[in-house]
């Protein structure tokens, strides 16, 4: 587990580092609050250990900033003040716990273990799956009561997998969780640690417990849980058996069986068109319209049969499509071949239907178009919530009791509002709450409780609730809390928009993608594409090549002409293998393609790799590598958006330019390292002084820009004067030991009075700097 320690006292930081390292925690250290903030923005941590009395940015303020930014990582505050006021301030700021200095290291370790059990996935002190057992208090790992001799990294790997038993970790994910900034390894190092850990587990009798998921990474092999159940034990308590959920692959196979039953009528309908063609061939009455219709249905069948492990069916349908797609009249041999192929395909589809009838299948939940679920019997609340979101193109699905909710929630919605007092037994409500919180990714739940008592809040929070409202409440209050939760959690999910006119393809992709934390929006009508694209803002787009009215090729061309979507990753689905189609896909701006029938592992691997590349390119293209601020291109776009919003709200926008004086001379006299040191320190100071609603960027040559709406020139001038005082007090040390200070100039211009474009505003500000 990875911990960020933010402590400015070097001796205490050293003692804490040694104590935490003995417990196999990976620890990064920040010496001040601003540095701590930067660390949290660039890495994921399992716990934050923060001193209250920090320089630059105190612990209370840092805690407030983290929570307001949607950070849910457990926070443990350390304070030298044993006063009720300080403790209340810390807890109100969002801290989960606090300790009074001087610290007792044993108590610190116990509180850390307790906080790590309160994450999005409720876990027990003893982590145990089957016979594999890890005790965080003693740092011991056993299999079948046999102690395993593990290195620190191997221990951390076991803990990571046990705390997230169904999650797949890429090598990059493992590096992020188990290594510090100071010793980043190569990905091959992760591979070596996995190899040696597997050998030790195998020697103890745990064979193949760490699974290599093709193209994605590693996870705990879910097959070892099958038929056993995962045991969880509270220290000093009794063992409790939990019924394990089926492995992801098993869930997928069951879901596909349910899909066949659900869409069997559609498959038969497509087969019927081919059988009509066969009858027409025998009667020598084939029309051009029937031939084209049969070719289209064969194409559809070729794209889906392989997804039901009917590769032979895909091949037969593809041969039918190829014969019908040839120019000219059909030859006698082609007609005979078609009759034989259609007969084989008919037999295969009928056999598949009989096979599914004899299998256990899982029902496919109805499409949740909105992904907003209200579990409450009050129809008035549901109606009022719907009225609040109709203008946003969203809708609520209301369920009145727990039993229906359990049957409905096979897929993971974006948000659930749960009235725990009105929909069933309290324990059943808590069980559903815990189940939703332990999904991957967790489903955020807003609880509507009967009373506003501390015990109630703690109970629901421990079960995984992400929000709490005490009744009576209005629909506006519920939506306000819900929208805040959505803003915090949607950024944690990968949003994928899939456009395909075949409902069977859309239904089959959902159980492929959603178990891996991807939120899929399905669209079968390409004419609504632009409307849905704007409302869903996906991270990745999947397009079918062949669709009626508008093809995927044409949609991709439209996307690439819009500046907002030019960098959106696009993956094509196609049943065509011709090189001409593949060339078209890349020529119009597609990033990748997958041949139908879709293989889940291949699609997931391509999506994952494309997203990782997209994020890397986005970071490189939008951030200045030296200061970490938005570069000129990105900050200019941010300013344009700020001005657009200000126009809607009838507000003014001020643009301030702060320029480092004599940056070139500093580089010549002291070296570029000294000049870089100035820019980086100023950047950190600006980031600590300006909030996320304000535009901050670096435009090169020592010029920093700040865009602020809703304030006048005098107000901004006063605010910048205080920042400039701090900047002038900064003392820098060159490589040779020389110490120097830096001055700067600034200018403030206002839209629209000083200019109607960003370029004209910049020109006016630049002329003011020269005067």
XYZ file of C-alpha atoms in Angstrom:
771
model
C 0.000 0.000 0.000
C 1.274 3.494 -0.867
C 1.262 6.327 1.698
C 2.100 10.000 1.289
C 3.711 11.497 4.415
C 3.585 15.318 4.494
C 5.795 16.481 7.370
C 8.291 19.363 7.504
C 10.188 18.125 10.612
C 13.041 16.046 9.181
C 13.720 13.990 12.331
C 10.062 13.001 12.779
C 9.701 12.297 9.062
C 12.708 9.967 9.214
C 11.318 8.096 12.234
C 7.904 7.696 10.606
C 9.457 6.555 7.333
C 11.371 3.752 9.105
C 8.299 2.691 11.085
C 6.050 2.588 8.007
C 8.670 0.832 5.874
C 8.877 -1.974 8.463
C 5.172 -2.577 7.826
C 5.921 -2.853 4.090
C 4.225 0.421 3.175
C 5.602 2.355 0.207
C 6.137 5.938 1.425
C 6.659 9.238 -0.418
C 7.661 12.269 1.681
C 6.726 15.909 1.022
C 8.258 18.681 3.156
C 5.483 21.267 2.804
C 1.796 21.480 2.010
C 2.241 22.772 -1.531
C 4.604 19.942 -2.405
C 2.135 17.518 -0.848
C -0.633 18.899 -3.047
C 1.535 18.399 -6.154
C 2.282 14.808 -5.140
C -1.431 14.032 -4.788
C -2.101 15.424 -8.273
C 0.499 13.191 -9.890
C 0.089 9.841 -8.112
C -2.548 7.670 -6.420
C -2.187 6.981 -2.695
C -3.991 4.636 -0.336
C -3.594 7.003 2.648
C -2.398 10.560 3.347
C -0.565 11.256 6.632
C -0.546 15.040 7.039
C 0.932 17.346 9.680
C -1.317 20.301 10.499
C 1.422 22.929 10.957
C 2.983 22.824 7.491
C 4.750 25.681 5.682
C 3.340 27.207 2.474
C 0.024 25.364 2.785
C -1.176 24.219 6.212
C -2.653 20.762 6.741
C -6.222 21.982 7.334
C -6.280 24.008 4.111
C -4.668 21.163 2.179
C -7.296 18.776 3.505
C -10.086 21.137 2.451
C -8.596 21.527 -1.024
C -8.262 17.768 -1.484
C -11.847 17.089 -0.457
C -13.276 19.925 -2.560
C -11.361 18.501 -5.514
C -13.068 15.119 -5.167
C -10.239 13.252 -3.401
C -11.639 10.412 -1.231
C -8.299 9.011 -0.046
C -8.284 8.438 3.760
C -6.563 11.317 5.588
C -4.909 11.054 9.014
C -3.941 14.406 10.526
C -1.123 14.880 13.035
C -1.242 17.899 15.356
C 0.735 19.133 18.316
C -2.313 20.966 19.666
C -4.463 18.867 21.980
C -7.485 21.108 21.722
C -11.086 20.413 20.803
C -11.168 23.356 18.378
C -8.247 22.044 16.307
C -9.716 18.527 16.178
C -13.099 19.857 15.044
C -11.430 22.000 12.366
C -9.540 18.985 11.049
C -12.556 16.703 10.948
C -14.744 19.404 9.398
C -12.081 19.914 6.724
C -12.564 16.297 5.684
C -9.986 14.363 7.711
C -10.926 10.800 8.670
C -8.887 10.669 11.900
C -6.227 12.559 13.867
C -3.354 11.889 16.253
C -1.822 14.113 18.910
C 1.961 14.575 18.984
C 4.159 13.120 20.407
C 3.035 10.081 18.435
C 2.817 6.547 19.711
C 4.022 4.446 16.772
C 1.908 1.446 17.751
C -1.248 3.555 17.845
C -0.270 5.166 14.541
C 0.044 1.750 12.881
C -3.326 0.636 14.282
C -5.091 3.792 13.078
C -3.544 3.439 9.619
C -4.768 -0.159 9.401
C -8.239 0.971 10.500
C -8.374 3.744 7.887
C -7.222 1.420 5.115
C -10.210 -0.771 5.971
C -12.571 2.126 5.273
C -11.852 2.571 1.578
C -14.310 2.178 -1.245
C -14.014 -1.580 -0.695
C -14.732 -2.535 2.914
C -12.061 -4.985 3.997
C -11.284 -6.857 7.172
C -8.144 -6.793 9.337
C -7.213 -10.243 8.061
C -7.146 -10.426 4.269
C -8.061 -13.931 3.228
C -9.104 -15.658 0.013
C -9.334 -19.415 0.160
C -6.220 -20.652 1.979
C -4.185 -17.529 1.156
C -4.043 -15.281 4.229
C -2.342 -11.943 4.969
C -2.214 -10.360 8.417
C -1.365 -6.602 8.147
C -0.610 -6.315 11.882
C 2.151 -8.952 11.821
C 3.046 -8.558 8.118
C 2.809 -12.318 7.647
C 1.485 -14.181 4.618
C 0.474 -17.833 4.901
C -0.955 -20.425 2.558
C -2.706 -23.408 4.129
C -1.206 -22.273 7.484
C 2.306 -22.385 6.009
C 4.342 -19.179 6.386
C 5.663 -17.698 3.120
C 9.053 -15.978 3.142
C 8.435 -12.932 0.951
C 10.406 -9.819 0.107
C 8.877 -6.423 0.860
C 7.716 -5.974 -2.750
C 6.313 -9.504 -2.933
C 4.374 -8.888 0.288
C 3.014 -5.638 -1.163
C 1.958 -7.429 -4.340
C 0.010 -10.035 -2.343
C -1.680 -7.298 -0.309
C -2.580 -5.359 -3.455
C -4.191 -8.414 -5.069
C -6.019 -9.489 -1.896
C -7.484 -6.031 -1.313
C -8.667 -5.931 -4.952
C -9.415 -9.583 -5.763
C -11.308 -8.963 -9.022
C -9.286 -6.059 -10.418
C -6.728 -6.356 -13.211
C -3.534 -4.336 -12.608
C -1.327 -3.355 -15.523
C 2.398 -3.117 -14.879
C 2.014 0.662 -14.828
C -0.721 0.382 -12.170
C 1.533 -1.819 -10.014
C 4.433 0.629 -10.309
C 2.124 3.472 -9.291
C 0.928 1.592 -6.186
C 4.158 -0.019 -4.985
C 7.056 2.274 -5.893
C 7.926 5.822 -4.856
C 8.931 8.694 -7.097
C 12.544 8.236 -6.007
C 12.971 4.662 -7.273
C 10.724 4.125 -10.314
C 11.524 0.713 -11.857
C 11.315 -0.554 -15.401
C 8.205 -2.549 -16.279
C 10.433 -5.625 -16.659
C 11.179 -5.311 -12.926
C 7.478 -5.827 -12.181
C 7.533 -8.916 -14.381
C 10.450 -10.327 -12.360
C 8.717 -9.718 -9.011
C 5.557 -11.431 -10.313
C 7.650 -14.387 -11.519
C 9.374 -14.920 -8.149
C 6.117 -14.471 -6.218
C 4.453 -17.109 -8.402
C 7.309 -19.511 -7.703
C 6.958 -19.059 -3.942
C 3.196 -19.491 -4.057
C 3.569 -22.594 -6.217
C 6.105 -24.089 -3.790
C 3.534 -23.632 -1.006
C 0.814 -25.327 -3.060
C -0.890 -22.228 -4.491
C -0.542 -22.978 -8.195
C -1.538 -20.347 -10.811
C -2.986 -17.954 -8.252
C -1.726 -14.919 -10.165
C -3.328 -14.805 -13.588
C -1.921 -13.034 -16.636
C -4.907 -11.405 -18.386
C -3.951 -11.108 -22.043
C -3.153 -7.555 -23.070
C -4.240 -6.054 -19.731
C -2.081 -7.135 -16.798
C -2.307 -9.325 -13.686
C -4.977 -10.256 -11.174
C -5.748 -12.808 -8.504
C -6.970 -15.927 -10.293
C -10.703 -15.999 -9.599
C -10.807 -19.754 -10.255
C -9.270 -20.414 -6.842
C -12.330 -18.892 -5.198
C -14.791 -21.041 -7.121
C -16.701 -23.341 -4.823
C -14.824 -22.153 -1.752
C -16.056 -18.715 -0.863
C -13.905 -15.933 0.476
C -13.430 -15.992 4.205
C -13.179 -12.817 6.183
C -12.318 -12.799 9.820
C -12.360 -10.008 12.349
C -9.545 -10.312 14.868
C -10.788 -12.335 17.792
C -14.087 -12.963 15.991
C -15.728 -15.817 14.149
C -15.237 -16.743 10.548
C -17.890 -15.581 8.156
C -18.570 -17.199 4.805
C -19.395 -14.977 1.871
C -20.821 -16.409 -1.334
C -18.280 -15.467 -4.002
C -19.455 -13.833 -7.167
C -18.745 -15.801 -10.352
C -15.502 -14.984 -12.180
C -15.768 -12.290 -14.843
C -15.394 -14.835 -17.669
C -18.140 -17.035 -16.179
C -20.421 -14.022 -15.767
C -19.758 -13.122 -19.401
C -20.589 -16.621 -20.661
C -23.806 -16.679 -18.633
C -24.706 -13.225 -19.924
C -24.075 -14.298 -23.527
C -26.400 -17.263 -23.002
C -29.041 -14.845 -21.763
C -28.398 -12.639 -24.799
C -29.014 -15.514 -27.174
C -32.377 -16.157 -25.526
C -33.210 -12.468 -25.565
C -32.317 -11.991 -29.243
C -33.083 -15.471 -30.588
C -36.077 -14.037 -32.429
C -33.802 -11.549 -34.211
C -31.402 -14.333 -35.216
C -34.283 -16.421 -36.566
C -35.618 -13.382 -38.424
C -32.252 -12.933 -40.155
C -32.107 -16.644 -40.942
C -35.633 -16.454 -42.388
C -34.461 -13.923 -44.997
C -31.729 -16.365 -46.059
C -34.233 -19.235 -46.199
C -36.503 -17.068 -48.388
C -33.512 -16.642 -50.689
C -32.999 -20.430 -50.746
C -36.644 -20.953 -51.704
C -36.361 -18.317 -54.422
C -33.209 -19.987 -55.759
C -35.093 -23.283 -56.073
C -37.962 -21.494 -57.858
C -35.578 -19.372 -59.957
C -37.331 -16.205 -58.778
C -34.536 -14.278 -57.011
C -35.049 -10.503 -57.143
C -32.241 -7.979 -56.772
C -33.942 -6.596 -53.651
C -34.064 -10.046 -52.007
C -30.437 -10.701 -52.916
C -29.296 -7.416 -51.325
C -31.436 -8.053 -48.248
C -29.959 -11.546 -47.836
C -26.421 -10.193 -48.268
C -27.103 -7.630 -45.510
C -28.487 -10.245 -43.091
C -25.565 -12.611 -43.787
C -23.224 -9.732 -42.958
C -25.000 -9.188 -39.624
C -24.860 -12.889 -38.741
C -21.153 -13.052 -39.620
C -20.539 -10.230 -37.130
C -22.257 -11.835 -34.145
C -22.194 -15.647 -34.329
C -18.532 -15.873 -33.354
C -19.287 -13.980 -30.142
C -21.341 -17.000 -29.085
C -18.375 -19.308 -29.785
C -19.875 -20.228 -33.149
C -16.833 -19.490 -35.313
C -18.046 -21.986 -37.902
C -21.305 -20.042 -38.161
C -19.364 -16.827 -38.754
C -17.389 -18.503 -41.543
C -20.556 -19.863 -43.206
C -22.308 -16.471 -43.047
C -19.208 -14.753 -44.417
C -19.086 -17.149 -47.401
C -22.783 -16.469 -48.105
C -22.124 -12.704 -47.994
C -19.135 -12.986 -50.343
C -21.082 -15.007 -52.933
C -24.045 -12.613 -52.876
C -21.732 -9.596 -53.069
C -20.227 -10.591 -56.416
C -21.320 -8.794 -59.541
C -23.489 -10.481 -62.168
C -25.913 -13.352 -62.053
C -25.289 -16.358 -59.853
C -23.875 -19.425 -61.587
C -25.482 -22.854 -61.049
C -22.558 -23.918 -58.845
C -22.887 -20.745 -56.743
C -26.620 -21.359 -56.315
C -25.962 -24.927 -55.188
C -23.281 -23.728 -52.802
C -25.641 -21.126 -51.326
C -28.349 -23.719 -50.741
C -25.867 -25.952 -48.918
C -24.461 -23.095 -46.825
C -27.903 -21.795 -45.807
C -28.934 -25.300 -44.784
C -25.778 -25.665 -42.635
C -26.328 -22.248 -41.046
C -29.966 -23.065 -40.260
C -28.944 -26.306 -38.562
C -26.230 -24.551 -36.508
C -28.541 -21.770 -35.251
C -31.222 -24.275 -34.249
C -28.630 -26.369 -32.372
C -27.366 -23.261 -30.591
C -30.882 -22.481 -29.385
C -31.288 -26.005 -27.989
C -27.875 -25.793 -26.289
C -28.716 -22.510 -24.555
C -32.047 -23.905 -23.339
C -30.100 -26.542 -21.389
C -27.624 -24.084 -19.846
C -27.779 -21.799 -16.821
C -27.962 -18.256 -18.048
C -28.100 -14.902 -16.388
C -30.746 -12.447 -17.413
C -29.650 -9.319 -19.156
C -30.888 -6.289 -17.294
C -32.945 -3.826 -19.280
C -30.989 -0.939 -20.690
C -30.464 1.786 -18.122
C -30.486 4.740 -20.443
C -29.890 7.297 -17.721
C -27.744 5.310 -15.258
C -29.542 7.239 -12.438
C -31.522 4.960 -10.112
C -33.937 6.037 -7.368
C -34.922 3.273 -4.918
C -37.828 4.888 -3.103
C -41.603 4.199 -3.080
C -42.532 7.899 -3.196
C -43.783 8.622 -6.767
C -43.816 12.360 -6.113
C -40.063 12.429 -5.410
C -39.372 10.456 -8.589
C -41.547 12.766 -10.678
C -39.917 15.920 -9.268
C -36.395 14.547 -9.820
C -37.291 13.751 -13.420
C -38.510 17.310 -13.986
C -35.188 18.660 -12.699
C -33.078 16.692 -15.210
C -35.276 16.587 -18.318
C -33.657 19.697 -19.757
C -30.254 17.966 -19.441
C -31.299 15.020 -21.577
C -31.215 12.660 -18.580
C -33.822 10.548 -16.848
C -34.306 8.731 -13.546
C -35.376 5.103 -13.236
C -37.486 4.641 -10.089
C -37.705 1.293 -8.278
C -40.055 0.980 -5.324
C -38.641 -1.994 -3.387
C -35.402 -3.836 -2.692
C -36.350 -7.092 -4.383
C -36.956 -5.370 -7.718
C -33.777 -3.338 -7.223
C -31.652 -6.493 -6.825
C -33.104 -7.953 -10.011
C -32.645 -4.701 -11.913
C -29.077 -3.802 -10.902
C -27.202 -6.440 -12.922
C -25.275 -3.631 -14.615
C -23.673 -0.804 -12.672
C -25.441 2.572 -12.881
C -23.705 5.911 -12.445
C -25.553 6.674 -9.207
C -28.089 5.160 -6.813
C -30.275 7.098 -4.373
C -31.425 4.649 -1.678
C -34.173 5.326 0.857
C -33.091 2.864 3.555
C -36.208 3.259 5.702
C -38.992 2.801 3.155
C -37.992 0.089 0.673
C -37.480 -3.003 2.840
C -35.698 -4.397 5.869
C -32.835 -2.257 7.132
C -30.303 -5.116 7.021
C -31.214 -5.844 3.411
C -30.677 -2.178 2.557
C -27.249 -2.247 4.214
C -26.380 -5.451 2.346
C -27.308 -3.868 -1.001
C -25.324 -0.754 -0.072
C -22.229 -2.863 0.684
C -22.630 -4.868 -2.515
C -22.769 -1.725 -4.660
C -19.753 -0.259 -2.833
C -17.637 -3.346 -3.536
C -18.262 -3.453 -7.274
C -15.443 -2.608 -9.630
C -15.651 0.332 -9.935
C -17.781 1.144 -6.862
C -21.289 2.479 -7.476
C -21.791 5.765 -5.592
C -24.846 5.615 -3.325
C -26.639 8.577 -1.746
C -28.499 7.418 1.356
C -31.811 8.970 2.450
C -32.052 8.238 6.176
C -34.840 8.713 8.683
C -32.780 10.595 11.274
C -29.653 12.747 11.308
C -27.699 10.915 13.995
C -23.940 10.367 14.162
C -24.359 6.607 14.616
C -26.433 6.457 11.431
C -23.876 8.432 9.453
C -21.033 6.193 10.649
C -22.982 2.982 9.933
C -23.844 3.970 6.370
C -20.345 5.313 5.693
C -18.823 2.004 6.838
C -21.129 0.157 4.433
C -19.888 2.294 1.559
C -22.326 5.232 1.277
C -20.824 8.223 -0.541
C -23.515 10.701 0.486
C -26.046 11.165 3.309
C -29.269 13.179 3.610
C -31.674 13.109 6.545
C -35.373 13.254 5.746
C -37.487 15.185 5.081
C -35.707 16.293 1.911
C -36.789 18.050 -1.267
C -36.112 16.842 -4.785
C -33.825 19.848 -5.293
C -31.703 18.813 -2.298
C -31.475 15.243 -3.563
C -30.440 16.351 -7.055
C -27.907 18.854 -5.704
C -26.202 16.127 -3.642
C -26.490 13.652 -6.538
C -24.934 15.993 -9.098
C -21.978 16.644 -6.779
C -21.437 12.897 -6.406
C -21.644 12.431 -10.166
C -19.023 15.117 -10.762
C -16.644 13.420 -8.335
C -17.080 9.877 -9.563
C -17.559 10.148 -13.323
C -13.959 11.224 -13.801
C -12.866 7.918 -12.227
C -14.672 5.861 -14.873
C -13.805 5.260 -18.474
C -16.771 6.403 -20.554
C -17.170 4.605 -23.878
C -19.732 5.517 -26.533
C -20.581 2.634 -28.904
C -22.504 3.330 -32.134
C -23.807 0.238 -33.969
C -27.161 -0.361 -35.631
C -27.180 -4.019 -34.498
C -28.806 -4.215 -31.014
C -27.250 -7.635 -30.456
C -23.722 -6.229 -30.828
C -24.541 -3.421 -28.379
C -25.998 -5.851 -25.861
C -22.990 -8.201 -26.161
C -20.389 -5.453 -25.670
C -21.856 -4.352 -22.335
C -20.896 -7.513 -20.362
C -17.499 -7.342 -22.058
C -16.709 -3.786 -20.957
C -18.590 -2.968 -17.765
C -16.971 -5.601 -15.467
C -13.659 -3.818 -16.146
C -14.872 -0.439 -14.908
C -15.979 1.011 -18.253
C -19.282 2.829 -18.459
C -20.795 2.092 -21.865
C -23.366 4.232 -23.642
C -25.064 2.345 -26.488
C -26.519 4.103 -29.540
C -28.271 2.210 -32.355
C -29.446 5.284 -34.272
C -26.506 7.101 -35.908
C -28.729 10.117 -36.681
C -28.667 10.960 -32.943
C -24.876 10.666 -32.770
C -23.907 14.313 -32.351
C -26.524 14.939 -29.678
C -25.383 11.896 -27.641
C -21.684 12.681 -28.155
C -22.118 16.155 -26.651
C -24.111 14.904 -23.664
C -21.914 11.898 -22.764
C -18.419 13.377 -23.452
C -16.843 9.929 -23.872
C -13.196 9.017 -23.324
C -13.302 6.678 -26.318
C -15.603 6.126 -29.299
C -16.408 2.768 -30.934
C -18.016 2.968 -34.390
C -19.451 0.299 -36.665
C -18.285 0.771 -40.253
C -21.529 -0.247 -41.996
C -24.690 1.489 -40.787
C -27.790 2.715 -42.619
C -28.264 6.445 -43.271
C -24.791 7.418 -41.949
C -21.771 5.115 -41.884
C -19.131 4.991 -39.192
C -16.625 6.366 -41.729
C -18.776 9.477 -42.199
C -19.276 9.931 -38.449
C -15.511 9.763 -37.909
C -14.969 12.445 -40.558
C -17.469 14.714 -38.778
C -15.748 14.173 -35.423
C -12.294 14.989 -36.802
C -13.498 18.328 -38.239
C -14.500 19.591 -34.769
C -11.609 20.992 -32.653
C -13.226 19.754 -29.438
C -13.130 16.108 -30.568
C -10.043 15.945 -32.768
C -8.064 14.015 -30.135
C -10.865 11.605 -29.161
C -9.661 7.978 -29.598
C -11.822 6.134 -32.181
C -11.906 2.349 -32.606
C -13.843 0.826 -35.510
C -15.772 -2.439 -35.561
C -16.095 -4.142 -38.916
C -16.875 -7.546 -40.360
C -14.859 -6.599 -43.453
C -11.285 -7.810 -43.861
C -10.566 -6.054 -47.166
C -7.469 -3.848 -47.157
C -9.517 -1.090 -48.823
C -11.819 -0.803 -45.768
C -8.871 -0.821 -43.349
C -7.183 1.968 -45.320
C -10.401 3.995 -45.239
C -10.622 3.610 -41.451
C -7.178 5.123 -40.929
C -7.529 7.701 -43.702
C -10.541 9.377 -42.027
C -8.845 9.521 -38.596
C -9.581 6.167 -36.963
C -7.040 5.030 -34.375
C -7.642 1.273 -34.506
C -10.075 -1.379 -35.692
C -11.395 -4.727 -34.460
C -12.736 -7.420 -36.766
C -16.173 -8.837 -35.983
C -17.049 -11.129 -34.314
C -15.511 -9.234 -31.412
C -13.155 -11.095 -29.063
C -13.414 -9.574 -25.584
C -9.711 -9.788 -24.650
C -8.640 -8.193 -27.937
C -11.146 -5.336 -27.663
C -10.189 -4.640 -24.029
C -6.478 -4.664 -24.862
C -6.941 -2.271 -27.779
C -9.123 0.087 -25.714
C -6.646 0.072 -22.807
C -3.611 0.715 -24.972
C -5.375 3.422 -26.949
C -6.502 5.232 -23.772
C -3.034 5.071 -22.206
C -1.512 6.508 -25.372
C -4.211 9.176 -25.578
C -3.611 10.291 -21.990
C 0.140 10.457 -22.537
C -0.245 12.473 -25.737
C -2.799 14.746 -24.088
C -0.425 15.464 -21.210
C 2.465 16.146 -23.583
C 0.355 18.345 -25.838
C -1.423 20.415 -23.181
C 1.161 20.897 -20.395
C 4.401 22.811 -20.294
C 6.985 20.201 -19.305
C 9.048 22.611 -17.197
C 6.372 24.334 -15.084
C 3.604 21.721 -15.220
C 1.121 24.471 -16.149
C -1.121 24.507 -19.200
C 0.907 25.478 -22.257
C 0.081 28.347 -24.580
C -2.214 26.280 -26.813
C -4.225 24.729 -23.966
C -4.461 27.818 -21.762
C -5.616 29.838 -24.765
C -8.460 27.328 -25.279
C -9.234 27.541 -21.555
C -9.388 31.339 -21.807
C -11.768 31.121 -24.766
C -14.038 28.845 -22.740
C -13.824 31.235 -19.760
C -14.870 34.152 -21.965
C -17.764 32.142 -23.447
C -19.063 31.304 -19.974
C -18.624 34.905 -18.821
C -20.649 36.149 -21.805
C -23.493 33.796 -20.835
C -23.395 35.068 -17.238
C -22.874 38.689 -18.321
C -19.562 38.928 -16.469
C -16.267 40.529 -17.366
C -13.014 38.599 -17.721
C -9.613 39.926 -16.722
C -6.350 38.655 -18.189
C -3.176 39.215 -16.171
C 0.338 38.672 -17.522
C 3.205 38.292 -15.061
C 6.619 38.418 -16.668
C 9.936 37.398 -15.066
C 12.381 40.277 -15.498
C 15.758 39.490 -17.092
C 15.169 35.728 -17.419
C 17.666 35.598 -20.294
C 20.344 37.339 -18.207
C 19.687 34.929 -15.297
C 20.241 31.981 -17.651
C 23.475 33.510 -18.952
C 24.880 34.482 -15.536
C 23.775 31.588 -13.348
C 22.930 28.871 -15.866
C 19.649 27.518 -17.228
C 19.234 25.330 -14.137
C 18.850 28.506 -12.073
C 16.365 29.973 -14.540
C 14.380 26.740 -14.485
C 14.401 26.803 -10.685
C 12.801 30.277 -10.774
C 10.073 29.208 -13.210
C 9.263 26.018 -11.282
C 9.043 27.755 -7.901
C 6.873 30.526 -9.317
C 4.668 27.910 -10.924
C 4.142 26.139 -7.586
C 3.320 29.431 -5.906
C 0.764 30.377 -8.578
C -0.892 26.965 -8.323
C -1.258 27.395 -4.556
C -2.739 30.898 -4.891
C -5.204 30.401 -7.737
C -8.156 28.021 -7.674
C -9.296 25.542 -10.312
C -11.960 27.931 -11.697
C -9.221 30.331 -12.825
C -7.107 29.809 -15.933
C -3.384 29.513 -15.317
C -0.741 28.960 -18.003
C 2.852 29.484 -19.077
C 3.440 31.049 -22.502
C 7.233 30.868 -22.579
C 9.994 33.485 -22.225
C 9.097 34.014 -18.566
C 5.450 34.987 -19.235
C 2.776 33.523 -16.913
C -0.903 34.248 -17.653
C -3.920 34.221 -15.352
C -7.543 34.488 -16.474
C -10.196 35.398 -13.882
C -13.899 36.114 -14.331
C -16.225 38.047 -12.036
C -13.592 40.378 -10.545
C -12.722 43.962 -11.445
C -9.269 45.282 -12.352
C -8.722 46.924 -8.923
C -9.691 43.702 -7.126
C -7.281 41.632 -9.198
C -4.572 44.293 -8.878
C -4.854 44.049 -5.080
C -4.720 40.265 -5.172
C -1.678 40.197 -7.478
C 0.159 42.800 -5.393
C 0.167 40.407 -2.448
C 1.458 37.569 -4.650
C 4.181 39.826 -6.108
C 5.364 40.691 -2.614
C 5.826 36.986 -1.919
C 7.601 36.481 -5.252
C 10.090 39.311 -4.574
C 10.926 37.786 -1.199
C 12.005 34.496 -2.763
C 15.748 33.810 -2.589
C 17.329 31.461 -5.136
C 20.668 29.651 -4.949
C 22.728 29.087 -8.088
C 24.853 25.988 -8.724
C 28.009 27.807 -7.588
C 26.387 28.945 -4.330
C 25.555 32.503 -5.380
C 22.224 33.726 -4.028
C 19.954 36.036 -6.021
C 16.443 37.453 -6.140
C 14.122 38.024 -9.071
C 11.693 40.797 -9.919
C 8.751 40.828 -12.284
C 6.278 43.120 -14.009
C 2.591 42.537 -14.512
C -0.249 43.993 -16.545
C -4.007 43.518 -16.297
C -6.434 43.911 -19.198
C -10.184 43.374 -19.302
C -12.558 41.772 -21.788
C -14.423 43.292 -23.575
C -13.344 46.851 -22.763
C -9.631 46.390 -23.682
C -10.115 43.904 -26.518
C -12.535 41.437 -28.059
C -10.056 38.613 -28.740
C -7.346 36.941 -26.696
C -4.719 38.112 -29.175
C -5.834 41.769 -28.932
C -5.917 41.541 -25.119
C -2.397 40.068 -25.111
C -1.140 42.850 -27.380
C -2.553 45.554 -25.078
C -1.058 43.858 -21.997
C 2.326 43.463 -23.692
C 2.445 47.169 -24.594
C 1.680 48.013 -20.946
C 4.609 45.830 -19.792
C 7.010 47.688 -22.092
C 5.954 51.135 -20.829
